[in-house]
Structure formats: structure tokens, C-alpha cells
mmCIF file of C-alpha atoms in Angstrom:
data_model
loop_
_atom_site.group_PDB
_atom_site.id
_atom_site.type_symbol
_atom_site.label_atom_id
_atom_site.label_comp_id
_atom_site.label_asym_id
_atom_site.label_seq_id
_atom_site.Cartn_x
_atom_site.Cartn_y
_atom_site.Cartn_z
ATOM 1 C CA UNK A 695 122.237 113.703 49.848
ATOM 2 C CA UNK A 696 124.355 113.450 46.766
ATOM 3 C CA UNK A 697 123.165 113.216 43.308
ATOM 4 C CA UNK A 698 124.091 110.092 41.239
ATOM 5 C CA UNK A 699 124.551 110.581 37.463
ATOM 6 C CA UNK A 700 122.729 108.148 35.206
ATOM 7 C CA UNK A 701 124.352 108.727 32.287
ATOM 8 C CA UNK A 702 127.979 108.242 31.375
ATOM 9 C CA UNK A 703 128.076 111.816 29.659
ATOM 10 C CA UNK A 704 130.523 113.865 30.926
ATOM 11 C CA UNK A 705 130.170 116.017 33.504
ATOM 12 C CA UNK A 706 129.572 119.716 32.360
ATOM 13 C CA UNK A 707 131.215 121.917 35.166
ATOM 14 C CA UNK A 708 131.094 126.060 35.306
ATOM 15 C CA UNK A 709 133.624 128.107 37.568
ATOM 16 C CA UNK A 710 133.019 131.426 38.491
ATOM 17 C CA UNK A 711 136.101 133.919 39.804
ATOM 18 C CA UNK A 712 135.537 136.616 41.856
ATOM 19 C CA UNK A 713 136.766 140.096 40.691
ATOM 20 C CA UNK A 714 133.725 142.622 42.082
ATOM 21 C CA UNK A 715 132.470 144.890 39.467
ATOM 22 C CA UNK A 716 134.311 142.951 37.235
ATOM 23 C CA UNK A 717 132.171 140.209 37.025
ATOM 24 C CA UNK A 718 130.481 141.476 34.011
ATOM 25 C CA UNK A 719 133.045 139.846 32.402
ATOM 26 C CA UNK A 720 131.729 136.434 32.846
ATOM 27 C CA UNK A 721 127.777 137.948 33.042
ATOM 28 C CA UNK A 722 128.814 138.791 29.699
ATOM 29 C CA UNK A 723 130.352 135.127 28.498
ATOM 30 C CA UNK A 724 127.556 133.411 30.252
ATOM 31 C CA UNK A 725 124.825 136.370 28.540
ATOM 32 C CA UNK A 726 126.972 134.778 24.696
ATOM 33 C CA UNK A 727 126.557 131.275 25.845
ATOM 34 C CA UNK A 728 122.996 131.463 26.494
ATOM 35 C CA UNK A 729 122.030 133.242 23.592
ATOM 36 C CA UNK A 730 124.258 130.630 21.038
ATOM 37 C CA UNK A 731 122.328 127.317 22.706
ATOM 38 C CA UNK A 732 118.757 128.991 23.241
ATOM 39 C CA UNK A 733 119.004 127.174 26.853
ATOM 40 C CA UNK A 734 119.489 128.806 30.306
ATOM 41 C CA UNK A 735 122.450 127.906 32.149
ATOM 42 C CA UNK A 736 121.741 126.193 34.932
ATOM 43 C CA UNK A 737 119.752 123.688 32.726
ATOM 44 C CA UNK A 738 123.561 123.211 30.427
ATOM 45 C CA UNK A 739 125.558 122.848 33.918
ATOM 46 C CA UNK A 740 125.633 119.719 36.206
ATOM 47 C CA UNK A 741 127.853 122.237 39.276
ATOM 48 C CA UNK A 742 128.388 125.242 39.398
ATOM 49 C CA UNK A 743 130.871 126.905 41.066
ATOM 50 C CA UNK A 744 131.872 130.071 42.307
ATOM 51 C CA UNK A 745 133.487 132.439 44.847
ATOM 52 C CA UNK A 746 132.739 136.022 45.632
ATOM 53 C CA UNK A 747 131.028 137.992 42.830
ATOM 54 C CA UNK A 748 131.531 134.989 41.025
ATOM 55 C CA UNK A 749 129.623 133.311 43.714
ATOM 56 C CA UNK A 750 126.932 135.829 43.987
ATOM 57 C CA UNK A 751 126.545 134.664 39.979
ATOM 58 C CA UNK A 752 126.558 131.225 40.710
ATOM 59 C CA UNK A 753 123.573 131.483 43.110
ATOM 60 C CA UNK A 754 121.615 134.163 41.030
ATOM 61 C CA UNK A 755 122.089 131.595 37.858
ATOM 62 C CA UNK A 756 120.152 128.577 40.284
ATOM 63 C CA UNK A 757 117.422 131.033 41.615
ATOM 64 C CA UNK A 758 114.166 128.518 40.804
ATOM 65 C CA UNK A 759 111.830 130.890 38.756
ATOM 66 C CA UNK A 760 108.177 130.752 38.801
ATOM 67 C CA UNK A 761 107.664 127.997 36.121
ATOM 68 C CA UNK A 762 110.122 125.633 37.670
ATOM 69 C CA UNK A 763 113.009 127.349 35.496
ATOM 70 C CA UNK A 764 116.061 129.840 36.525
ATOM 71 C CA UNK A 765 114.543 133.060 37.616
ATOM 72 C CA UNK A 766 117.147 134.889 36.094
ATOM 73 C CA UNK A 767 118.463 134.839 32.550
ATOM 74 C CA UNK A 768 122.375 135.525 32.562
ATOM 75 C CA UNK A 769 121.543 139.230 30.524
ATOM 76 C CA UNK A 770 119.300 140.319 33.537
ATOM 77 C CA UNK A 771 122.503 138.961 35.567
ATOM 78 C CA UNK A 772 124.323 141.525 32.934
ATOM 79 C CA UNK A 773 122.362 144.046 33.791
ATOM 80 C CA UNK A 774 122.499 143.622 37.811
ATOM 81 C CA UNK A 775 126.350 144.944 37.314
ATOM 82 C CA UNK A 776 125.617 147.596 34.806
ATOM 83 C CA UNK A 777 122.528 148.892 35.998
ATOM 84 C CA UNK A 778 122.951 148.274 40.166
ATOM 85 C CA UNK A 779 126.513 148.274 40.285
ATOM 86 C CA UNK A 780 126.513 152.073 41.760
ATOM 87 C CA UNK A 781 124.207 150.501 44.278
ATOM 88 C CA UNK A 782 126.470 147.793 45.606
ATOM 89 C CA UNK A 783 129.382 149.923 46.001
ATOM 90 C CA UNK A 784 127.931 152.871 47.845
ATOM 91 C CA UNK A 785 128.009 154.353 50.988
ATOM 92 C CA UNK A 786 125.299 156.994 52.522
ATOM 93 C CA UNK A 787 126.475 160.543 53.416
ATOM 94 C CA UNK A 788 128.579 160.470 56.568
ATOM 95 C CA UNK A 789 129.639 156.799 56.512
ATOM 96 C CA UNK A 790 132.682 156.116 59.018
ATOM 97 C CA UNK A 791 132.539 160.470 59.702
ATOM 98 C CA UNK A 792 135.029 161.030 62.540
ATOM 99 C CA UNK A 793 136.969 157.945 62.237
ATOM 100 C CA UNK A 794 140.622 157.935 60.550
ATOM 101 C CA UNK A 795 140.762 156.734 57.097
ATOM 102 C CA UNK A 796 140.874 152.562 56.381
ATOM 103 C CA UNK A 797 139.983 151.868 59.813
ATOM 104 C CA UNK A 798 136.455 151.194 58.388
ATOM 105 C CA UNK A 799 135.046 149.211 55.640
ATOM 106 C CA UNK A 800 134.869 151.186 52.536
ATOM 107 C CA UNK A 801 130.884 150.134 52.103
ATOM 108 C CA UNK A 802 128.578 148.936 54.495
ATOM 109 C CA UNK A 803 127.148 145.835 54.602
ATOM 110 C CA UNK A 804 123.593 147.416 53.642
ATOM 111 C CA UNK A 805 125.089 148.323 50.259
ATOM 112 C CA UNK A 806 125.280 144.197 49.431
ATOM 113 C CA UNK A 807 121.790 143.114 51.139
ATOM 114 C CA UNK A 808 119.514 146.083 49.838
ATOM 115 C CA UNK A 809 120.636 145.688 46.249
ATOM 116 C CA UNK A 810 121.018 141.896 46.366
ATOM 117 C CA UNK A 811 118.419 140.258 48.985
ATOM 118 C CA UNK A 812 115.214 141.170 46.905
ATOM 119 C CA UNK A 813 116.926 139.284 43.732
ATOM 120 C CA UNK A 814 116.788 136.559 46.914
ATOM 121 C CA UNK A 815 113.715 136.561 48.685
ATOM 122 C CA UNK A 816 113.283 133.460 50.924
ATOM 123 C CA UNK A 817 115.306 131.397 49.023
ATOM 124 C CA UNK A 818 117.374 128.984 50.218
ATOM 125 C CA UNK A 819 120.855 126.638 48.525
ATOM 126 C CA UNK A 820 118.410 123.324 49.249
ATOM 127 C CA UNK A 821 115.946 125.148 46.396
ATOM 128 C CA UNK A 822 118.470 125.391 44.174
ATOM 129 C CA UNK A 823 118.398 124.555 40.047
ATOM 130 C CA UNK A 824 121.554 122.378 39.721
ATOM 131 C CA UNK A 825 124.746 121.471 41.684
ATOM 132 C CA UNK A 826 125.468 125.410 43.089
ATOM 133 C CA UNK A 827 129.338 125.350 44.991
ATOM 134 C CA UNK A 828 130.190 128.840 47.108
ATOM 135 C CA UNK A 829 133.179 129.293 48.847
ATOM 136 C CA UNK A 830 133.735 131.667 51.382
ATOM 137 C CA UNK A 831 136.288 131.585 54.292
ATOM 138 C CA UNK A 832 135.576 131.013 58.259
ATOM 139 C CA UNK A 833 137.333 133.581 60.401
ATOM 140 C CA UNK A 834 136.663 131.533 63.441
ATOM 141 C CA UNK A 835 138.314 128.052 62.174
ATOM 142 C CA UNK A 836 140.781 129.803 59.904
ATOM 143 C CA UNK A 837 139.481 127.320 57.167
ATOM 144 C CA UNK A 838 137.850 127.496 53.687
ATOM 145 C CA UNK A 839 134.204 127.091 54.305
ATOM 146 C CA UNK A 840 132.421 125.686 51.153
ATOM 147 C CA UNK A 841 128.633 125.975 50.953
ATOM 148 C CA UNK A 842 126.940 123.745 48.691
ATOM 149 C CA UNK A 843 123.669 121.820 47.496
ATOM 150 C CA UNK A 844 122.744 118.834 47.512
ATOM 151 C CA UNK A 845 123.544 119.165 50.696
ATOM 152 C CA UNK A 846 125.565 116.784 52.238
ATOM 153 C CA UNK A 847 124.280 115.429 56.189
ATOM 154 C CA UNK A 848 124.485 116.984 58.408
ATOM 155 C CA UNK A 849 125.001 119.786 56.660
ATOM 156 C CA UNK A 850 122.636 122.518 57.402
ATOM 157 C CA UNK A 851 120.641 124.960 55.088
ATOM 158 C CA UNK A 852 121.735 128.394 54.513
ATOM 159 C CA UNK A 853 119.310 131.405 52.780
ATOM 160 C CA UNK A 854 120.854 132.268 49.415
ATOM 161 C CA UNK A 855 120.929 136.306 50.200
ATOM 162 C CA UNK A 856 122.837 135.562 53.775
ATOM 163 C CA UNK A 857 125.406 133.204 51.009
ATOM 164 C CA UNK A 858 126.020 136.151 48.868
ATOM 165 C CA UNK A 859 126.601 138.463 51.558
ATOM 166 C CA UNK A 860 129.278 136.187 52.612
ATOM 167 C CA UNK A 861 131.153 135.004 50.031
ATOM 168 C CA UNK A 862 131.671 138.859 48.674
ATOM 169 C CA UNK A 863 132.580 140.067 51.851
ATOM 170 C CA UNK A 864 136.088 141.331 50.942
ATOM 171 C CA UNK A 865 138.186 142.535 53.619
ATOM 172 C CA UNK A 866 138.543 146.483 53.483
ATOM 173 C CA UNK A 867 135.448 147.041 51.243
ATOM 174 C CA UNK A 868 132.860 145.095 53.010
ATOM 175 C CA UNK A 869 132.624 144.180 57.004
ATOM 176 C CA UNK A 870 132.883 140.433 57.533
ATOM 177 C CA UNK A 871 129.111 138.735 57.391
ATOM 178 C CA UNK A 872 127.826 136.674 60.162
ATOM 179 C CA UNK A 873 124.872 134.530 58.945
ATOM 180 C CA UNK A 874 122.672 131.436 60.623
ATOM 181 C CA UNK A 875 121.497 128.588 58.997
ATOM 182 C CA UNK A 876 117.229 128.398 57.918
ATOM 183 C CA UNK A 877 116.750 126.427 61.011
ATOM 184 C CA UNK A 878 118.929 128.743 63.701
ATOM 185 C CA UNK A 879 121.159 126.037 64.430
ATOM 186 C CA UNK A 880 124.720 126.996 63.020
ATOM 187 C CA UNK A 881 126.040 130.723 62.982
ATOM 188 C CA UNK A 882 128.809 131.241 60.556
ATOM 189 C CA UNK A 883 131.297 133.885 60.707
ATOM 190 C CA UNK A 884 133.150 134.766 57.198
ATOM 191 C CA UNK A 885 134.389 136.652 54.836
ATOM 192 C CA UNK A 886 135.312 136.837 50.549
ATOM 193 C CA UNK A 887 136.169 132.837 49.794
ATOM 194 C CA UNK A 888 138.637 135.254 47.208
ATOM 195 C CA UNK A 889 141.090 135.528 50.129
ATOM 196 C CA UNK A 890 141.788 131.942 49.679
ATOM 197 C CA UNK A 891 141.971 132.236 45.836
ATOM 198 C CA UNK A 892 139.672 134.483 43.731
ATOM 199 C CA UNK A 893 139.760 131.633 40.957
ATOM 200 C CA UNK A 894 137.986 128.956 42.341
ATOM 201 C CA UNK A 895 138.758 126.456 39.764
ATOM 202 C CA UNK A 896 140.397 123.921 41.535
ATOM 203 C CA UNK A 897 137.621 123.748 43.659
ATOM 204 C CA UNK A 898 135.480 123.186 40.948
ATOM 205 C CA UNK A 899 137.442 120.141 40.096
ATOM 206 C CA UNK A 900 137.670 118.538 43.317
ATOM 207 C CA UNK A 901 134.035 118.725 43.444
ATOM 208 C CA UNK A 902 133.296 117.424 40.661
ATOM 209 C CA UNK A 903 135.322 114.205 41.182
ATOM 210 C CA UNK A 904 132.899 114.438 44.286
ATOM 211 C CA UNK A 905 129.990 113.618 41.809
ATOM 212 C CA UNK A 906 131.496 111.574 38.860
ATOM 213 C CA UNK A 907 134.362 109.699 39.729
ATOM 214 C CA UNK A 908 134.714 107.805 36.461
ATOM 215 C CA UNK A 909 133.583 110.336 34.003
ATOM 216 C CA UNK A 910 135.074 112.507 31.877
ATOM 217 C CA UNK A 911 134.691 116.346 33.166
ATOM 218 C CA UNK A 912 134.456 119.312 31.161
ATOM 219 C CA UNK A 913 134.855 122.061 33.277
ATOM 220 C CA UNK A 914 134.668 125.425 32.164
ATOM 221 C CA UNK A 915 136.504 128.546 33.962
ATOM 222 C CA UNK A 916 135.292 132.161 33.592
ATOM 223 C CA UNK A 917 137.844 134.989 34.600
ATOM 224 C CA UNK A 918 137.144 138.468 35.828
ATOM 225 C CA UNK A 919 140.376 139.624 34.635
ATOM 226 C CA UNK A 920 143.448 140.236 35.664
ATOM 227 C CA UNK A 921 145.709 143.617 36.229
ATOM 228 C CA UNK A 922 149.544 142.422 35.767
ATOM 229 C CA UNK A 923 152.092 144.874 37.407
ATOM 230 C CA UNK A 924 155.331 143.186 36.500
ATOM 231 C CA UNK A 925 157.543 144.101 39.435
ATOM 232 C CA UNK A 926 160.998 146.583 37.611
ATOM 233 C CA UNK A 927 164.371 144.674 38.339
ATOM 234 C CA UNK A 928 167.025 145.081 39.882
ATOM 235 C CA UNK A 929 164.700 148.115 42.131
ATOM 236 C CA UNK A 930 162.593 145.255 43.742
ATOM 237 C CA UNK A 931 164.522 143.585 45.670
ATOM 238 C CA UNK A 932 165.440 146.473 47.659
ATOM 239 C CA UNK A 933 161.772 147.141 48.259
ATOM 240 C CA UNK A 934 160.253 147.814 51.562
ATOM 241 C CA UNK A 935 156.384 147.552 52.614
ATOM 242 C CA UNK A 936 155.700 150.937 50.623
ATOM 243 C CA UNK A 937 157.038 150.293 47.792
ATOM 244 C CA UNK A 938 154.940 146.832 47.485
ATOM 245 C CA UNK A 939 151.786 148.440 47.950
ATOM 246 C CA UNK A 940 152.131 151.366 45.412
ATOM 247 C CA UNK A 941 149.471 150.305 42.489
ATOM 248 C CA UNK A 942 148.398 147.258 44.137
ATOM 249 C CA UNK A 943 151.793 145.450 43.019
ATOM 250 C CA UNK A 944 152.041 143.102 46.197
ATOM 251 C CA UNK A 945 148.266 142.576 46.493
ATOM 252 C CA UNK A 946 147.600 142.092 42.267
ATOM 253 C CA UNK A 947 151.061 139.879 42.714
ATOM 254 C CA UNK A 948 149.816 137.397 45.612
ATOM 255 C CA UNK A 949 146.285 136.991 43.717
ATOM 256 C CA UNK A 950 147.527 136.827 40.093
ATOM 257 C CA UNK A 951 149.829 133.415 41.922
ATOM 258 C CA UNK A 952 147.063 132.166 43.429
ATOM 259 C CA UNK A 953 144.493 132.150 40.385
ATOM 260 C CA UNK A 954 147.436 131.105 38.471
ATOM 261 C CA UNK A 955 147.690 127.870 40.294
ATOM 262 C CA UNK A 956 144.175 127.260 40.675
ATOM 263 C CA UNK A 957 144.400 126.494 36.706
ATOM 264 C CA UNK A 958 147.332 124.644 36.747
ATOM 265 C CA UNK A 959 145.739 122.399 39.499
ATOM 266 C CA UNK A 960 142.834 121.902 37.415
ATOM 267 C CA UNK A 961 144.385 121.461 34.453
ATOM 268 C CA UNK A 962 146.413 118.672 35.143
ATOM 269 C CA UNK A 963 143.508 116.428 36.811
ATOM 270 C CA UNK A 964 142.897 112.918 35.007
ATOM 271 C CA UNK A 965 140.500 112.680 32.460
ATOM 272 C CA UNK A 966 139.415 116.348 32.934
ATOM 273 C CA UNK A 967 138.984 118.751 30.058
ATOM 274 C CA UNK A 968 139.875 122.874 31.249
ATOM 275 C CA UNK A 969 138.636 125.639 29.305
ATOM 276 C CA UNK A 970 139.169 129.120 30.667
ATOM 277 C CA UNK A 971 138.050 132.617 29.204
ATOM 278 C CA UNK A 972 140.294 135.347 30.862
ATOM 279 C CA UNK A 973 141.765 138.914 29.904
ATOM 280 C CA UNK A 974 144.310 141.246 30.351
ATOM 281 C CA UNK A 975 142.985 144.920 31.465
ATOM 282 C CA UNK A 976 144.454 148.256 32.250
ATOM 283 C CA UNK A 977 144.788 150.376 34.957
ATOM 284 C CA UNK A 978 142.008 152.017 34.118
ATOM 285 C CA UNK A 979 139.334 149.334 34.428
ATOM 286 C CA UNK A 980 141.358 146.980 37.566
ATOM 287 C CA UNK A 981 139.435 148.099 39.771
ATOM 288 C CA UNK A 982 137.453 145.784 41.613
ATOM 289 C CA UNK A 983 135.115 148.562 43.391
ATOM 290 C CA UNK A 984 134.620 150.915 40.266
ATOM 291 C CA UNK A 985 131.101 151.053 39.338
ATOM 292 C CA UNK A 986 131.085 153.876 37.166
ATOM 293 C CA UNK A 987 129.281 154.118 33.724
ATOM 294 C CA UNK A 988 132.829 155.267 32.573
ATOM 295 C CA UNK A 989 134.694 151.971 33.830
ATOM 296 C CA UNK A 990 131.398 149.826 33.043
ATOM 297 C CA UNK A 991 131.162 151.145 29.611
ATOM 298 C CA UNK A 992 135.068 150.021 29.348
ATOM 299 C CA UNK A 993 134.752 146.861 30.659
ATOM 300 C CA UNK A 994 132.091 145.869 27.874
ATOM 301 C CA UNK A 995 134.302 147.281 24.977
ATOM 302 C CA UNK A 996 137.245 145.204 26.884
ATOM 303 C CA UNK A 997 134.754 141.873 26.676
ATOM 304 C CA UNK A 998 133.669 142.733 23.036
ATOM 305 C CA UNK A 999 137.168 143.414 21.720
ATOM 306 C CA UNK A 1000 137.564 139.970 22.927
ATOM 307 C CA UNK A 1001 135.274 138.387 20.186
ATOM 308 C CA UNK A 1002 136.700 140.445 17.875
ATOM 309 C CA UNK A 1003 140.428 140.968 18.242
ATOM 310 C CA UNK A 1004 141.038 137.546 20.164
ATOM 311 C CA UNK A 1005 145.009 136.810 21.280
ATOM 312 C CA UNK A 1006 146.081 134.048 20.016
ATOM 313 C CA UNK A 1007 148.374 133.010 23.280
ATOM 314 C CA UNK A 1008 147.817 129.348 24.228
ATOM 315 C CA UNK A 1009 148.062 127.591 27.993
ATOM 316 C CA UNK A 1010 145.737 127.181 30.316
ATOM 317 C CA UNK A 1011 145.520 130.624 31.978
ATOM 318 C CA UNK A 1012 142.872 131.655 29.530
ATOM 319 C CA UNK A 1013 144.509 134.279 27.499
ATOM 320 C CA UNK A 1014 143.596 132.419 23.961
ATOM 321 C CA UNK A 1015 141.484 132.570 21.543
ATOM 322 C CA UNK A 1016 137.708 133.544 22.706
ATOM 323 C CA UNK A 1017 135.972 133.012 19.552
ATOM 324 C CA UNK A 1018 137.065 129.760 19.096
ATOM 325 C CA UNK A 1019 137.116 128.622 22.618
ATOM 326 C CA UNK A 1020 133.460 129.920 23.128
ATOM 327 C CA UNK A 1021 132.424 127.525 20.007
ATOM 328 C CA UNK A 1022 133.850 124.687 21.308
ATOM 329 C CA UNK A 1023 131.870 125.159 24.459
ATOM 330 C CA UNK A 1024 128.493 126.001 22.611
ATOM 331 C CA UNK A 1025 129.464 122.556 20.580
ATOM 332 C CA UNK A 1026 130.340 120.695 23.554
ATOM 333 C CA UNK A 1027 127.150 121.884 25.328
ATOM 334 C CA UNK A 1028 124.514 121.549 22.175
ATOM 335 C CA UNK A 1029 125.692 118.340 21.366
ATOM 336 C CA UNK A 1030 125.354 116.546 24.829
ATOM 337 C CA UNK A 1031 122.142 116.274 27.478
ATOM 338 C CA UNK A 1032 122.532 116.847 30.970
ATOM 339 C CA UNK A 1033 120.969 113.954 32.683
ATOM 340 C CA UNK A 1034 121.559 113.886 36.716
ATOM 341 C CA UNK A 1035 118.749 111.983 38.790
ATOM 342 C CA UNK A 1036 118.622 112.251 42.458
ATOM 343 C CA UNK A 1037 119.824 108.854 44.202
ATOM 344 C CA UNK A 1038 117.361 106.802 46.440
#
């Protein structure tokens, strides 16, 4: 099943990068956005999109809540990273004892699916508040695997924790998931949907052409920032394996390319509108896996110096203006309805 629209309107899309810890970046935009229209997300979105933590977001944001709306507002989603964030990235005493260093994931699975499946429960993507999109990518086919509701036949259903587990499930820091559909018909074996690219943007716009082929699309893209290591000249090109790996350069390098693209791919689809919030951070606070309160407390002051000291670079990458950027979204949002009816 695929929704129809029913209005000409256009379509309101939200992407969602990956980035670990450092999605409190976007908690943090979202936790703004909310506040400015008085409305939760998922009721301001017709998809939503994302991959990784960005995708653990996505699903948290469609969560169906006890009075039909979101279970979660986007500051309790805020708070899941500042206050839990310890609790994802842990290991118990004697993890991986008596094997050699990075032979082992860095965190066991358990760290993900005791902090994260009782925000879950029994839900599954079919219960779902609005379009949700999660990527995530299938070791066994060597191919993207994209998760999404409405589903699609024959598609098959998937729980929402098992979907989180999956799409975060970085190589290195997290073992790869394996995870069956509600119905025990389809086993899946995957890992982060980041490998692929941790900006899932053009994703978001090929799926959204999926749902409103003749309608303008505003889609709005949410960074995690981004750790540039510019490579020192003429030295590099006499570099070996070491060299590339010392601070991340090769690894920060590949993904910085790869998210770049994503917005340039989005950006130049027809009749499609791309507005992306991203940020440049320091050493210090690039770490995807560093929950402390000292990093947390510097990624807020990051996001906040954003509002308040905005750079005034323009392009599609995201490095612009926040304050004005985030206006024009509360605009665009406040001054249009989202009206999507399920077709027959």
C-alpha cells in the first residue's frame, strides 16, 4: 500500500544523517522546530527519513502514543542522547577479555537493545505516525536495504526496536544485527545504512518522488556534523595505509564525499526545494562514540552557538545561516497543512 496525496500542497520531507552521539544535533533542531510551530513532528512531515542514529530518530519521532499522537516529543528524543547516551555506548566489565584489541566490536549489541527496545515495546513500522524511511545495508546481497511504511507488497513487517538495532549497527562499534520480520517469514542480516552514505538525503528525495510525482517537495536535511581533516600537500601523496588512518583522515575523507554528494543529488532534483542545517566541529567533539557529559555539554554549546553566531557561507552543504534557514522552515511548515489520505 502506498499513500495518495489529496492535496496539491507540497510535499514536506525530513532527512535524518547518522553521526552516533552526535545526533543531538538534529534532536536539538527538531526539539527548536517543535517548540516555534506548537505541533509535533511527525504531524508537520509527510516522510521521514533517516539512517543510523538518524534512523533510530526517525522511528522514535513515529512511535504512536497513547492518544493516537507521537509518543515522543523531539526534547524527550533530546534527552535520550544526553541522559542515556553513556548507556548506548557501554560495555560491561570484561567485554572481549582475552581477545587482541579491534578484533571485537567496541560495544555489544545489548548496549543498543536495553537502552532502546523499551522506548519500542511491540511496536512495529506498519504502526507508524507518517511516511517513516530507514536505511540500513544487507551483508548477504551486498545491497542497500531500505525499510519503510506504508509498506509496499509483499513487503513484510519488521518490529521498530529490531529496525533500530540495525540501521545503527556500525561496523567496529556494534556487531552486525540479524532481525526477522513480525510474522517469522524473512530474516535480515545488516548493518549501519551509514556505510552506504551517513546523509541519507538523496534517499529522501527519491522517495519522495515515490509519493508525489507532480508536486513540489520541500525536503528538509538535518546534519550531525562533520569533522574536516584537510589532507597537507605535497606529504599526501606519498602516503601509505598509516598515514591515512592517523585522525580518521581516510575514514572522515570517504564519508565527508559521500554526504557531500548526497546533497548535491538532492539538490539538483526538479521542482524540489533542499534545506540543510549542518556544522563544522572540532576534534574534540567528532567523535561519533563519545558520550560523555564533557563532549555532550560541547555539542549543545556547538548547536546553540549556531543560533547565535550563524556563518553566513551559502550552498547546499548546510553551512549557512541557521537562524534564518530555521524561519523559513517554521514559515514553510505553519503556513501549509499536511493532508495525505490512504488510497482505496
Amino acid at each position: 500500500m502506498v499513500e495518495k496525496r489529496t492535496t496539491d500542497a507540497p510535499l514536506r520531507v525530513l532527512s535524518i544523517d547518522g553521526g552516533g552521539i552526535r545526533g543531538i544535533i538534529p534532536a536539538m533542531l527538531l526539539e527548536r522546530i517543535e517548540a516555534a510551530t506548537g505541533r509535533p513532528i511527525a504531524s508537520q512531515f509527510d516522510v521521514i527519513v533517516g539512517t543510523s542514529t538518524g534512523g533510530i530518530m526517525a522511528l522514535l519521532l513515529t512511535v504512536p502514543g497513547p492518544g493516537g499522537g507521537p509518543r515522543y516529543t523531539a526534547a524527550q528524543i533530546t534527552e535520550l542522547y544526553t541522559q542515556r547516551g553513556r548507556d548506548l555506548f557501554s560495555a560491561p566489565p570484561g567485554y572481549g577479555q582475552g581477545r587482541p584489541p579491534g578484533t571485537f566490536p567496541r560495544y555489544p549489541a545489548e548496549s543498543v537493545t536495553a537502552t532502546l527496545d523499551p522506548y519500542f515495546g511491540e511496536v512495529t513500522l506498519s504502526q507508524a505516525l507518517t511516511h517513516v524511511v530507514v536505511s540500513a545495508y544487507d551483508l548477504e546481497t551486498c545491497r542497500p536495504a531500505v525499510f519503510q511504511y506504508p509498506l509496499s507488497r509483499p513487503d513484510p513487517d519488521f518490529y521498530m526496536r529490531d529496525l533500530a538495532r540495525a540501521t545503527s549497527a556500525f561496523p567496529g562499534l556494534f556487531p552486525a544485527a540479524e532481525i526477522s520480520s513480525v510474522e517469522q517469514t524473512v530474516t535480515r542480516r545488516l548493518i549501519d545504512g551509514g556505510v552506504m552514505s551517513a546523509n541519507p538525503a538523496a534517499l529522501a528525495a527519491a522517495c519522495a518522488r515515490v509519493y508525489a510525482w507532480d508536486t513540489p517537495i520541500w525536503l528538509v536535511s538535518l546534519g550531525t556534523g562533520v569533522y574536516e581533516v584537510p589532507a597537507p600537500w605535497p606529504a599526501a601523496q606519498e602516503w601509505g595505509v598509516m598515514q591515512w588512518a592517523t585522525d580518521g583522515r581516510l575514514v572522515e575523507s570517504m564519508f565527508s564525499g559521500a554526504s557531500y554528494s548526497s546533497d548535491l543529488e538532492a539538490a539538483c532534483w526538479p521542482n524540489l526545494s533542499y534545506l540543510r542545517f549542518q556544522v563544522r566541529l572540532p576534534k574534540e567533539h567528532a567523535g561519533t562514540d563519545d558520550a560523555t557529559a564533557a563532549n555532550i555539554s560541547g555539542l549543545k554549546a556547538i548547536v546553540e552557538a549556531q543560533f547565535t553566531e550563524p556563518s553566513r557561507h551559502e550552498g547546499p552543504d548546510g553551512f549557512g545561516d541557521w537562524p534564518s534557514t530555521l524561519d523559513l522552515v517554521v514559515r514553510l511548515l505553519t503556513e501549509t497543512d499536511r493532508t495525505t489520505a490512504p488510497a482505496g
